[in-house]
XYZ file of C-alpha atoms in Angstrom:
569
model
C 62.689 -14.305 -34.367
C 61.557 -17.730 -34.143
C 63.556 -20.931 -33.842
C 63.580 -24.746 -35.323
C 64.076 -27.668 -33.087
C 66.441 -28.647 -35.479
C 67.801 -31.501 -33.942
C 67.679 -35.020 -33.884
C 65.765 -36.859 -30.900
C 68.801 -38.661 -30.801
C 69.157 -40.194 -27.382
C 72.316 -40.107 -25.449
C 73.023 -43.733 -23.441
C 73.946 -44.271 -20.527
C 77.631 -43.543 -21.326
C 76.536 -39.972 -21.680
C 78.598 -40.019 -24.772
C 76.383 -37.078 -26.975
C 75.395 -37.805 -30.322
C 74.652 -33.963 -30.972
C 73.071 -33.498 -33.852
C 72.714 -29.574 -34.462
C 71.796 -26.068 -32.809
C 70.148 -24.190 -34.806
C 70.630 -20.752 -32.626
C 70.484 -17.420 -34.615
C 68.381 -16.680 -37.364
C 65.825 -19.602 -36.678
C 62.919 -19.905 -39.025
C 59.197 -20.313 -38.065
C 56.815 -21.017 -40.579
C 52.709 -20.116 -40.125
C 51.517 -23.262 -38.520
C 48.274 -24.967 -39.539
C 45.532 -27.135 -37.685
C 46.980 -30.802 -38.019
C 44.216 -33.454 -38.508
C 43.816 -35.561 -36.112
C 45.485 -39.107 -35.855
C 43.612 -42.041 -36.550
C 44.455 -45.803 -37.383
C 42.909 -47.305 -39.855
C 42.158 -50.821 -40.142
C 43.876 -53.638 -42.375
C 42.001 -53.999 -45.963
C 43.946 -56.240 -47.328
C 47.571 -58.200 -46.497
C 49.896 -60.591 -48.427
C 51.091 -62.620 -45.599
C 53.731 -65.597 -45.111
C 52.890 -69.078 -43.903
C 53.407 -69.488 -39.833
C 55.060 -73.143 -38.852
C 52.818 -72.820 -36.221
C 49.323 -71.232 -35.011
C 51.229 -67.809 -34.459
C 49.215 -65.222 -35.524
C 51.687 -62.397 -37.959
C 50.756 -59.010 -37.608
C 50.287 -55.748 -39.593
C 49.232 -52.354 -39.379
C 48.705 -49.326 -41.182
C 48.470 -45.914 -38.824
C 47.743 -42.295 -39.934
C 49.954 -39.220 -38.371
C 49.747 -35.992 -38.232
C 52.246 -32.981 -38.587
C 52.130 -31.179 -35.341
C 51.089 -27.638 -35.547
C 54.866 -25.940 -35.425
C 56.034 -28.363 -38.300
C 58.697 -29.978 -36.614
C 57.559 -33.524 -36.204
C 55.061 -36.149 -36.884
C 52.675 -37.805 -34.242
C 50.575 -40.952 -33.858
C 48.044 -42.373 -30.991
C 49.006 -45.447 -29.076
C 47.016 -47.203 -26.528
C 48.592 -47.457 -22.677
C 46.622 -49.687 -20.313
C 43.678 -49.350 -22.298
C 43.874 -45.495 -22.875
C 44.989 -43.590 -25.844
C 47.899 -41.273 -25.720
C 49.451 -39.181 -28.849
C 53.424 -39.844 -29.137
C 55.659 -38.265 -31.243
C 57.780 -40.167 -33.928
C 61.374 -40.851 -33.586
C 64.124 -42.681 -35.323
C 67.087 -41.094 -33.785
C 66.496 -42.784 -30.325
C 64.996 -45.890 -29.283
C 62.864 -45.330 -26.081
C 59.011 -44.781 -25.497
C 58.182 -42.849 -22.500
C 54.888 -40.846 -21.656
C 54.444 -37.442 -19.601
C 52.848 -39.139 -15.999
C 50.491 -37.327 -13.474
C 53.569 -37.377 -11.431
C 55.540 -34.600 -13.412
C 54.818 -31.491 -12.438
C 56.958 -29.253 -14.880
C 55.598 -26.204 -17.142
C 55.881 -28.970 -20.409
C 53.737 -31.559 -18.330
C 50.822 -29.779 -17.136
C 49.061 -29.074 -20.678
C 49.817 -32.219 -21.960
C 47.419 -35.882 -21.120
C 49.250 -37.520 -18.474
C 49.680 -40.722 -17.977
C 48.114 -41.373 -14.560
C 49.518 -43.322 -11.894
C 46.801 -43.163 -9.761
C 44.447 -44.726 -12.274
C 45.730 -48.490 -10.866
C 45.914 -50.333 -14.535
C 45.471 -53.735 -14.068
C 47.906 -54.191 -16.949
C 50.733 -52.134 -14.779
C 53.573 -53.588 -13.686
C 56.068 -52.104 -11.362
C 59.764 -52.531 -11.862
C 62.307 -52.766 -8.530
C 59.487 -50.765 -6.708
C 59.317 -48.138 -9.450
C 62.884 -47.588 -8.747
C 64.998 -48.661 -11.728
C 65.930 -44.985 -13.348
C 64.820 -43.801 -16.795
C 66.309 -40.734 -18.277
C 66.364 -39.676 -22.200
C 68.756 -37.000 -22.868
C 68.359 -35.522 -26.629
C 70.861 -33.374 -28.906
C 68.915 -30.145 -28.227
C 70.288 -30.499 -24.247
C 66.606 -31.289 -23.741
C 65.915 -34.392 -20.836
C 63.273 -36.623 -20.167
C 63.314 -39.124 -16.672
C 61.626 -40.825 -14.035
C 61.615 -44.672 -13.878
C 60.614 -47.782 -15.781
C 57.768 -49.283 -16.120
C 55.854 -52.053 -17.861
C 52.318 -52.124 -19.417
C 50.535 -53.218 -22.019
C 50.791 -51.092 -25.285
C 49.606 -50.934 -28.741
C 49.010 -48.948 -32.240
C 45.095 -47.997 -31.394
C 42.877 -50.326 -32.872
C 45.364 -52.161 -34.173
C 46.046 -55.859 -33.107
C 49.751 -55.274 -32.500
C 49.562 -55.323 -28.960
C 52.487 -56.178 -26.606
C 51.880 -57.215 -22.663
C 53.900 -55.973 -20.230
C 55.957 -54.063 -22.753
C 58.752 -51.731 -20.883
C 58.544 -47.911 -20.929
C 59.342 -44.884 -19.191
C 57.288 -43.107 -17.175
C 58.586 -39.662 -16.487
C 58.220 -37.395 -13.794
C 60.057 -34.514 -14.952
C 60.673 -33.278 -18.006
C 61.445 -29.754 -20.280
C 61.077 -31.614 -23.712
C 58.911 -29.122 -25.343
C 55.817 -31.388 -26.344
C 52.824 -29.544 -28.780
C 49.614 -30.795 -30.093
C 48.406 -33.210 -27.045
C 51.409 -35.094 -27.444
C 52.238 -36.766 -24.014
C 55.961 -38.342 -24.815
C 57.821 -39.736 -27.724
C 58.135 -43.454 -29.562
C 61.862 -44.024 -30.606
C 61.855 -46.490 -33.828
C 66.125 -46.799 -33.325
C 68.281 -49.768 -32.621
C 68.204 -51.395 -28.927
C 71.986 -49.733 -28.852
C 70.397 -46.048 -28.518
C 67.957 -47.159 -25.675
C 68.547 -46.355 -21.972
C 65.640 -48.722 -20.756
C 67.290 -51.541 -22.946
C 70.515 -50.826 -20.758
C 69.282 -50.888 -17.618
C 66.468 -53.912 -17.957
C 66.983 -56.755 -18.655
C 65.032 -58.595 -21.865
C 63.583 -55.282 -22.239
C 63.756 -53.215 -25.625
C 61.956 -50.856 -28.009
C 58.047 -51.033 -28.913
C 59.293 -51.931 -32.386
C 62.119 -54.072 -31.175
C 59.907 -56.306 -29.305
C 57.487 -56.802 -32.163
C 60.547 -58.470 -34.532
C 62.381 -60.154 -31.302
C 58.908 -62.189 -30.757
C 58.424 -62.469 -34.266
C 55.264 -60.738 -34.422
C 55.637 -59.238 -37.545
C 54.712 -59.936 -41.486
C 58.431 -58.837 -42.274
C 61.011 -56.809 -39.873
C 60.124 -53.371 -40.973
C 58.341 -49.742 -40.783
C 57.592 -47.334 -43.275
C 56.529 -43.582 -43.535
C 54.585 -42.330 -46.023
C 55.076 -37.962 -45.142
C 53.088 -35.118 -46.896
C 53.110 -31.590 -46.702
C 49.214 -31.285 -46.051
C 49.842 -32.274 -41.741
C 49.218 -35.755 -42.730
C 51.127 -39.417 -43.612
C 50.944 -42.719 -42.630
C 53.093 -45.230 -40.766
C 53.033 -48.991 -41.324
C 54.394 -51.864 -39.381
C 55.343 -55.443 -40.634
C 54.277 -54.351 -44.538
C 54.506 -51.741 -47.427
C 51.392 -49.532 -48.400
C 50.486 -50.999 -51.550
C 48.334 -48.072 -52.650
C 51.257 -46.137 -52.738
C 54.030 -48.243 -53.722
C 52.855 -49.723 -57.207
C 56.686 -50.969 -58.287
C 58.201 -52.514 -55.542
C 61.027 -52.712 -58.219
C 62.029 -49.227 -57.666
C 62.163 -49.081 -54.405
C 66.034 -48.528 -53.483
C 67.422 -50.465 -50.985
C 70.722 -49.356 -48.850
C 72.963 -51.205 -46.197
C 73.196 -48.995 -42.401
C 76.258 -48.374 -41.395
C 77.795 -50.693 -38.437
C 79.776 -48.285 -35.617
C 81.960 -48.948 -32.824
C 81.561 -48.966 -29.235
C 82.003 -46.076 -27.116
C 84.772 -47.344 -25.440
C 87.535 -49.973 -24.908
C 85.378 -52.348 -23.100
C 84.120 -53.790 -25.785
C 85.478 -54.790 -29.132
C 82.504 -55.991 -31.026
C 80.758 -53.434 -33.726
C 76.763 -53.606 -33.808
C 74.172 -51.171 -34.862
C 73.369 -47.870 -33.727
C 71.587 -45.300 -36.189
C 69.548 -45.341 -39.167
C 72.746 -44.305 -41.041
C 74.022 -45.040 -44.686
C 76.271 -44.087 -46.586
C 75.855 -40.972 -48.973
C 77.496 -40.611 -52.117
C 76.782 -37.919 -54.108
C 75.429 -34.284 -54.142
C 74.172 -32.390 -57.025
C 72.951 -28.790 -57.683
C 71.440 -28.814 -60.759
C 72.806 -31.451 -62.264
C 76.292 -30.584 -61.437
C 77.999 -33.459 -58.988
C 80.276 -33.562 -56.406
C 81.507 -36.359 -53.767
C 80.850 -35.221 -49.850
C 84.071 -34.914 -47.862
C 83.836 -37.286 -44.785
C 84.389 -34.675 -41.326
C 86.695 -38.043 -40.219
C 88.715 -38.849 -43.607
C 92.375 -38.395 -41.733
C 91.532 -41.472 -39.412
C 90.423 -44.161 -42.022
C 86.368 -42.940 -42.235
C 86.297 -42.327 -45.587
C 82.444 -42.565 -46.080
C 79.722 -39.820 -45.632
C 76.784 -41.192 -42.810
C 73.565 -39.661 -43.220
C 71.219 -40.250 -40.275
C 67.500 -40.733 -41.310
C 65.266 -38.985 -38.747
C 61.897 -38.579 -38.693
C 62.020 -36.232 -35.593
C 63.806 -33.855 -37.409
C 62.140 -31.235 -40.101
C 65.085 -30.725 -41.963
C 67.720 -31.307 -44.009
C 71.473 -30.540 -41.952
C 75.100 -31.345 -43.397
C 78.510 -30.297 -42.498
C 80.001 -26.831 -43.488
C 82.179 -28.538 -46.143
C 79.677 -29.735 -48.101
C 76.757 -27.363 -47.418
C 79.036 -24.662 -48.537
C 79.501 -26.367 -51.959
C 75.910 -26.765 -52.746
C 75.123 -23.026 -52.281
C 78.222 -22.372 -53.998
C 76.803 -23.187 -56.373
C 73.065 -21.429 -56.724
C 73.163 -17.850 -58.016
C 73.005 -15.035 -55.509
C 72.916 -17.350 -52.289
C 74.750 -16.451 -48.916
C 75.294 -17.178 -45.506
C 73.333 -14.900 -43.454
C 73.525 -16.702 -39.717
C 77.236 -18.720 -39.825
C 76.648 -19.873 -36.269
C 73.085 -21.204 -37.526
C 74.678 -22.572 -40.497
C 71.600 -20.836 -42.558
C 72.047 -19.813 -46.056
C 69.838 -17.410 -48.286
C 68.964 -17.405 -51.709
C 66.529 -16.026 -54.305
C 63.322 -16.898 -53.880
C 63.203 -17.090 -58.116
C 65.794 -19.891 -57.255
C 64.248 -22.981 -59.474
C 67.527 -25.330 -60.113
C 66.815 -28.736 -58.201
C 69.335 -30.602 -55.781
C 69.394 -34.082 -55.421
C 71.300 -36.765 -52.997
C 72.764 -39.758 -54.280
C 72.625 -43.179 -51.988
C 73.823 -46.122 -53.420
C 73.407 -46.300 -57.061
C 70.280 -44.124 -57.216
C 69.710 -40.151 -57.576
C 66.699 -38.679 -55.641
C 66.169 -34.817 -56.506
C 64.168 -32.550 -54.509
C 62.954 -29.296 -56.194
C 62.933 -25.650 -54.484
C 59.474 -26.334 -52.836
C 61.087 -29.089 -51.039
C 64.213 -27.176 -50.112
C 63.224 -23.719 -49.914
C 62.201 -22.757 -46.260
C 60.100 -19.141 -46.369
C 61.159 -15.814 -47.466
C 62.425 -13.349 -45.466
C 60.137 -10.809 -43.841
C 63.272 -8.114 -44.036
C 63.510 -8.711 -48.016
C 61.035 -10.638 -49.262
C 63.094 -11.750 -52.571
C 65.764 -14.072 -50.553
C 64.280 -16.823 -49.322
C 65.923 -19.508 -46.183
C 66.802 -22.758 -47.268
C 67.704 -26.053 -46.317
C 70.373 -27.500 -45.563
C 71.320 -26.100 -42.905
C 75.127 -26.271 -41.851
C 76.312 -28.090 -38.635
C 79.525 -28.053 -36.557
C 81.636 -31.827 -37.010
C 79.648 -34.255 -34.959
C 82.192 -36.795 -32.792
C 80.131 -39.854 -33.998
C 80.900 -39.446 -37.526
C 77.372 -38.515 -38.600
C 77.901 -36.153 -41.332
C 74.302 -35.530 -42.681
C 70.804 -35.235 -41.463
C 68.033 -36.328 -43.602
C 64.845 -34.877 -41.856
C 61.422 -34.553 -43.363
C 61.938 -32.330 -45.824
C 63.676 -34.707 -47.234
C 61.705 -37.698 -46.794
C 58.227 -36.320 -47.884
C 59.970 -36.642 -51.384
C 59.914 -40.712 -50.803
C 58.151 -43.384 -49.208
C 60.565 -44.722 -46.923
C 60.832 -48.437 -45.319
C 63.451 -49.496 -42.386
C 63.814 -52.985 -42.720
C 65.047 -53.569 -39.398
C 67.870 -56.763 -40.050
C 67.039 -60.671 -38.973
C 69.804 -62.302 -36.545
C 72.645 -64.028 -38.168
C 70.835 -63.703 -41.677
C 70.622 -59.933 -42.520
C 71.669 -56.532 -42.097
C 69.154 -53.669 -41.520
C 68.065 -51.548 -44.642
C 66.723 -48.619 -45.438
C 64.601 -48.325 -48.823
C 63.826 -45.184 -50.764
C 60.693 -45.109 -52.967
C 60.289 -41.649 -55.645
C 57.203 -40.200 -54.934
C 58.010 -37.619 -57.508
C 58.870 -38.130 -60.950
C 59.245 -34.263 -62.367
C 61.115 -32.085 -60.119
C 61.338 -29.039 -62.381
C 60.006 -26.058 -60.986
C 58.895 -22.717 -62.646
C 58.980 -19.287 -61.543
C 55.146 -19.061 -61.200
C 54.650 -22.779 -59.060
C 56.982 -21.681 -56.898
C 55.273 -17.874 -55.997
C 52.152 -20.047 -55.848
C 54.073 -22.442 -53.539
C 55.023 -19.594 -51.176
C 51.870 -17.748 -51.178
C 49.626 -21.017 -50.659
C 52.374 -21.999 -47.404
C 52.390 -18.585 -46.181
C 56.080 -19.448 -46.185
C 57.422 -15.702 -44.717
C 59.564 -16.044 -42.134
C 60.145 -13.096 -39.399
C 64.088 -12.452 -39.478
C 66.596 -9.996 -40.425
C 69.192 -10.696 -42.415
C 72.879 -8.975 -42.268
C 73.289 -6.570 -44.690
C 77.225 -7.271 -44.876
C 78.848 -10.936 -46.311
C 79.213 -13.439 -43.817
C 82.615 -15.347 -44.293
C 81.937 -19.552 -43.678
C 83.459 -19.970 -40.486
C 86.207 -22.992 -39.213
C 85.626 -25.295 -36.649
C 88.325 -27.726 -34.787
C 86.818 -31.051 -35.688
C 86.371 -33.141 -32.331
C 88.188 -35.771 -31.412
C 86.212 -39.311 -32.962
C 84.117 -40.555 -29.602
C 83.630 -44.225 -30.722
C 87.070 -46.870 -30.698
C 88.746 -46.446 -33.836
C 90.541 -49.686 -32.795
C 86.676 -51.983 -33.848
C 86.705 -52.204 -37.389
C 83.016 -51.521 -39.207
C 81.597 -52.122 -42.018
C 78.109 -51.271 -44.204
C 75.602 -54.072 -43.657
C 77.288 -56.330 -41.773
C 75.970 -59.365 -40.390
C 74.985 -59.490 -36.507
C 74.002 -62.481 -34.171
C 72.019 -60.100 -32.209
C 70.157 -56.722 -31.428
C 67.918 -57.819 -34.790
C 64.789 -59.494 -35.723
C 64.498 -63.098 -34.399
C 65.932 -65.657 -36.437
C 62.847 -67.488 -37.140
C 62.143 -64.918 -40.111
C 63.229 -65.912 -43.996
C 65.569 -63.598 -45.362
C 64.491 -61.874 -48.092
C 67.496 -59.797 -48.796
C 70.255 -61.747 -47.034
C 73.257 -59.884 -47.805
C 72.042 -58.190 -51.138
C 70.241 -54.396 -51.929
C 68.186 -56.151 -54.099
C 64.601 -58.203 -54.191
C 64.938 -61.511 -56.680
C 61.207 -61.702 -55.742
C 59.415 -58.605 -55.450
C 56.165 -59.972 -55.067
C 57.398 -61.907 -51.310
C 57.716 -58.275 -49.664
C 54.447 -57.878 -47.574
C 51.958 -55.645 -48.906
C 48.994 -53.662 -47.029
C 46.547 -51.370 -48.337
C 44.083 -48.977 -46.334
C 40.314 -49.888 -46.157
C 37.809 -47.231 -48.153
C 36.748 -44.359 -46.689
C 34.866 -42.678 -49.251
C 31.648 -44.830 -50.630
C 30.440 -43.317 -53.883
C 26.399 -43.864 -54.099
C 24.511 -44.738 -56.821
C 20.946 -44.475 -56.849
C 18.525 -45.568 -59.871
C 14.393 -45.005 -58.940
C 12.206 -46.603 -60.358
C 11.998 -44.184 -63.783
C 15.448 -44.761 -64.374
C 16.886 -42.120 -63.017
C 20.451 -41.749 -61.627
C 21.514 -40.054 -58.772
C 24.717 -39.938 -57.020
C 26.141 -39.435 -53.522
C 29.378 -39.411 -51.702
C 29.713 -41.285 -48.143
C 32.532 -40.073 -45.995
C 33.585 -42.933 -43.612
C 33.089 -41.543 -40.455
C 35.603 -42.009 -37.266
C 34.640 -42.537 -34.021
C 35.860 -39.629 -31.405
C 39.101 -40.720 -29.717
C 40.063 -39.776 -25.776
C 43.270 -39.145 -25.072
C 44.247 -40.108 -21.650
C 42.286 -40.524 -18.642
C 38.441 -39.847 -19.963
C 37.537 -38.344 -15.997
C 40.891 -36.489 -16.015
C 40.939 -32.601 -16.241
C 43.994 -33.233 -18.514
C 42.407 -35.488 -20.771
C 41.178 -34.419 -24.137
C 38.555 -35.331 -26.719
C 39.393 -35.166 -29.962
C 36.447 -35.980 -32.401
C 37.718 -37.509 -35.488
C 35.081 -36.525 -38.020
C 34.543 -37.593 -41.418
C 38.572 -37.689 -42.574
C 39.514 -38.188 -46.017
C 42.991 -39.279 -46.374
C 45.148 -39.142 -49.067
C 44.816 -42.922 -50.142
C 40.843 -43.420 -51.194
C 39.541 -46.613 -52.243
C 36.400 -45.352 -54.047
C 33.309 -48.422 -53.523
C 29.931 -48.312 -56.405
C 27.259 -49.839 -54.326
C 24.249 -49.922 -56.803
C 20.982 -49.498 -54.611
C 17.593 -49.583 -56.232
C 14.197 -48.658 -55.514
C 11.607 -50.682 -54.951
C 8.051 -49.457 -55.888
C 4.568 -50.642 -54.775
């Protein structure tokens, strides 16, 4: 019996107040794992950029990731003094940090290590290495040492930051897979631990839009179920968002403080609001877990660093409710079972729009015990004390391209946009056998052979100060993109100029060949753009690792005719 990490890398502050987002104990599922590719960044081919007032040079980048090998998250490769490092994705906490030769734990010692003893000229201690760092995630999982600065970047990219603060941990049981040596947290400054206890010190990301480094104030993910996607900073992908028309665009949720202290709201997750559920085209409204005290709006949390898709009891109840022959099979899990014939689609409504994912997106594996129910997503969680009702994970967001526009001081709130990637989500009996057999989707579990009844839970009390009012998309003074950015939202979901969102596009990196001798005849040849082999960590360290890169072929190819002719004598 396997288990998911199926919870968010949400951070806890300093407060220790836990943002606990799901155990997934009991009947966990593990699906067949497969070789991810590895992570390479490929360079800028093309950019619509704004005007700088002055001779600052506005950045972006486009960066491919990988899905690690146990399918639970998505990794890129950063540079750290100079060396290259693989960090898993986050945007449920707001913290970078990297394994360092001084940790010594089981989940360090397979992993490239930072190492301390390497003497970066770009290092920079803080209080004699003695200003804390600790991470503390939703899975009980921890992560500290102390605070550091360097300088860091995205690769080969030109977004580079100098003496950019981040922890360096010397003990740690976050499970880490795949040469991953720590994790990048892409959430608000309000989530971070470093942010708290240094001052003028934030996120990667953070940094970036405080110094106004940036084309525009955002990221974006573009997730597929093949181990690949890509991540861009300061622009769109262009080659995969054609209509910037239909992109969706949604306000994140303000919350309160923790405590009494402070009576001022500001921003803390990648939440919004969540409207509407629907299985099969049949609609119903989600029940907020805090309705009785005034919250009267459903959160979903966007997170990267989760696989999954995880709701609350009363509404994950109601969608399987309604599917044919589904039932709860682990109700401390929150896992339900259905038939793996099951082809109605389900789809989530934020703000005005519909986005449907069909049962390849939802459907986990099938069960090795009885091969004709399959697990599926959502999964079920306990009431949350933040108010977080939902959970949208990657299997979720490989149905979209997704952009978090991160909010500009005094001007405009953050968003998060949501982009179709699939226009048909009707599924037939035979694509989805096909889809099971090509996954190797079984997964090893018993199931009860007795109905499970949905069990009750004593909702917590609310942790933040129901005293601070909030609101969806507010505007801040602070915690956001500097100031000096234009607005291209302001307070509306909408774009009155499409065409002033920044655009990038991947170079080529397959060359088709066209070769006509001197009779006239054609011949023709494909060119794979090769990558140079990347290093992680410390090249003359036993714990670094060499990764050669190959000949990739990602998803978005530019195909290049280059007519060549022979000459003859």
């Amino acid at each position: 019996m396997g288990s998911f990490r199926a919870v968010s890398l949400c951070a806890v502050v300093l407060l220790q107040v836990a943002v606990a987002h799901a155990s997934t104990g009991g009947l966990g599922a593990h699906i067949l794992p497969r070789a991810p590719s590895d992570s390479i960044n490929i360079p800028i081919h093309t950019i619509q950029s704004r005007s700088p007032a002055d001779n600052t040079t506005f950045g972006a980048s486009l960066s491919s990731l990988s899905l690690t090998s146990d399918k639970q998250s998505y990794f890129t490769i950063i540079t750290v003094g100079g060396l290259n490092f693989r960090v898993d994705l986050d945007t449920g906490s707001a913290d970078l940090w990297l394994a360092s030769s001084a940790c010594q734990t089981n989940t360090c010692k397979n992993v490239p290590l930072y190492p301390l003893n390497h003497q970066s000229s770009s290092f920079a201690e803080l209080n004699g290495n003695k200003t804390a760092f600790k991470a503390q995630y939703a899975d009980t999982t921890f992560a500290s040492g102390f605070v550091a600065r360097e300088t860091i970047g995205l690769s080969t990219s030109n977004l580079t930051l100098a003496n950019q603060a981040f922890g360096v941990v010397t003990d740690s049981n976050v499970s880490l897979t795949d040469q991953a040596s720590g994790i990048m947290g892409l959430g608000f400054p309000r989530l971070s631990s470093i942010s708290s206890a240094v001052a003028n010190a934030s996120s990667f990301f953070a940094t970036l839009t405080a110094q106004g480094l940036l084309e525009y104030p955002l990221f974006a993910f573009s997730l597929t179920r093949n181990s690949s996607g890509t991540l861009t900073l300061g622009a769109i992908d262009s080659s995969i968002v054609t209509n910037t028309s239909n992109i969706g665009w949604n306000k994140v949720a303000q919350f309160p403080p923790f405590g009494p202290g402070n009576n001022v709201s500001s921003y803390l997750q990648w939440a919004i609001p969540i409207s509407g559920i629907a299985v099969n085209g049949t609609q119903f409204t989600p029940t907020s877990t805090y309705a009785s005290i005034g919250l009267t709006r459903s959160l979903a949390l966007f997170d990267i660093g989760s696989p999954g898709i995880y709701g609350p009891y009363q509404d994950v109840s109601r969608i399987f409710a309604m599917i044919d022959g589904a039932r709860l099979v682990d109700a401390v899990g929150g896992q339900w079972a259905l038939p793996c014939d099951t082809t109605v689609p389900m789809s989530f409504t934020f703000g005005q729009r519909n986005y449907s994912i069909s049962p390849t997106d939802y459907i986990i594996g099938s069960a090795s015990g009885n091969p004709n129910l399959c697990l599926s997503w959502p999964l079920a969680l306990p009431p949350n004390s933040d108010g977080i009702d939902w959970q949208i994970g990657s299997a979720f967001l490989r149905t979209v391209y997704s952009v978090f526009s991160y909010g500009i001081n005094g001007k405009e709130p953050p968003l998060i946009g949501l982009y179709p990637l699939q226009n048909n989500t009707n599924t037939t009996e035979t694509q989805l056998a096909s889809f099971l057999s090509a996954n190797s989707a079984t997964v090893t579990t018993t199931l009860p052979n007795f109905i499970l009844s949905t069990p009750t839970f004593t909702t917590p009390p609310y942790t933040l100060n129901t005293s601070v009012s909030v609101s969806v998309g507010g505007i801040v003074s602070s915690g956001l993109a500097n100031s000096t950015y234009s607005a291209l939202f302001a307070q509306k979901t909408t774009l009155t100029n499409t065409s002033a969102l920044p655009t990038i596009s991947p170079s080529p990196t397959v060359v088709t060949i066209v070769v006509t001798d001197s009779a006239g005849d054609v011949s023709t040849t494909v060119s794979f753009a090769s990558k140079a082999a990347v290093t992680l960590g410390l090249p003359s360290s036993s714990k670094s690792s060499s990764f050669p890169l190959g000949m990739v072929l990602i998803p978005f190819i530019t195909f290049v005719r280059i007519m060549l002719f022979a000459w003859t004598c």
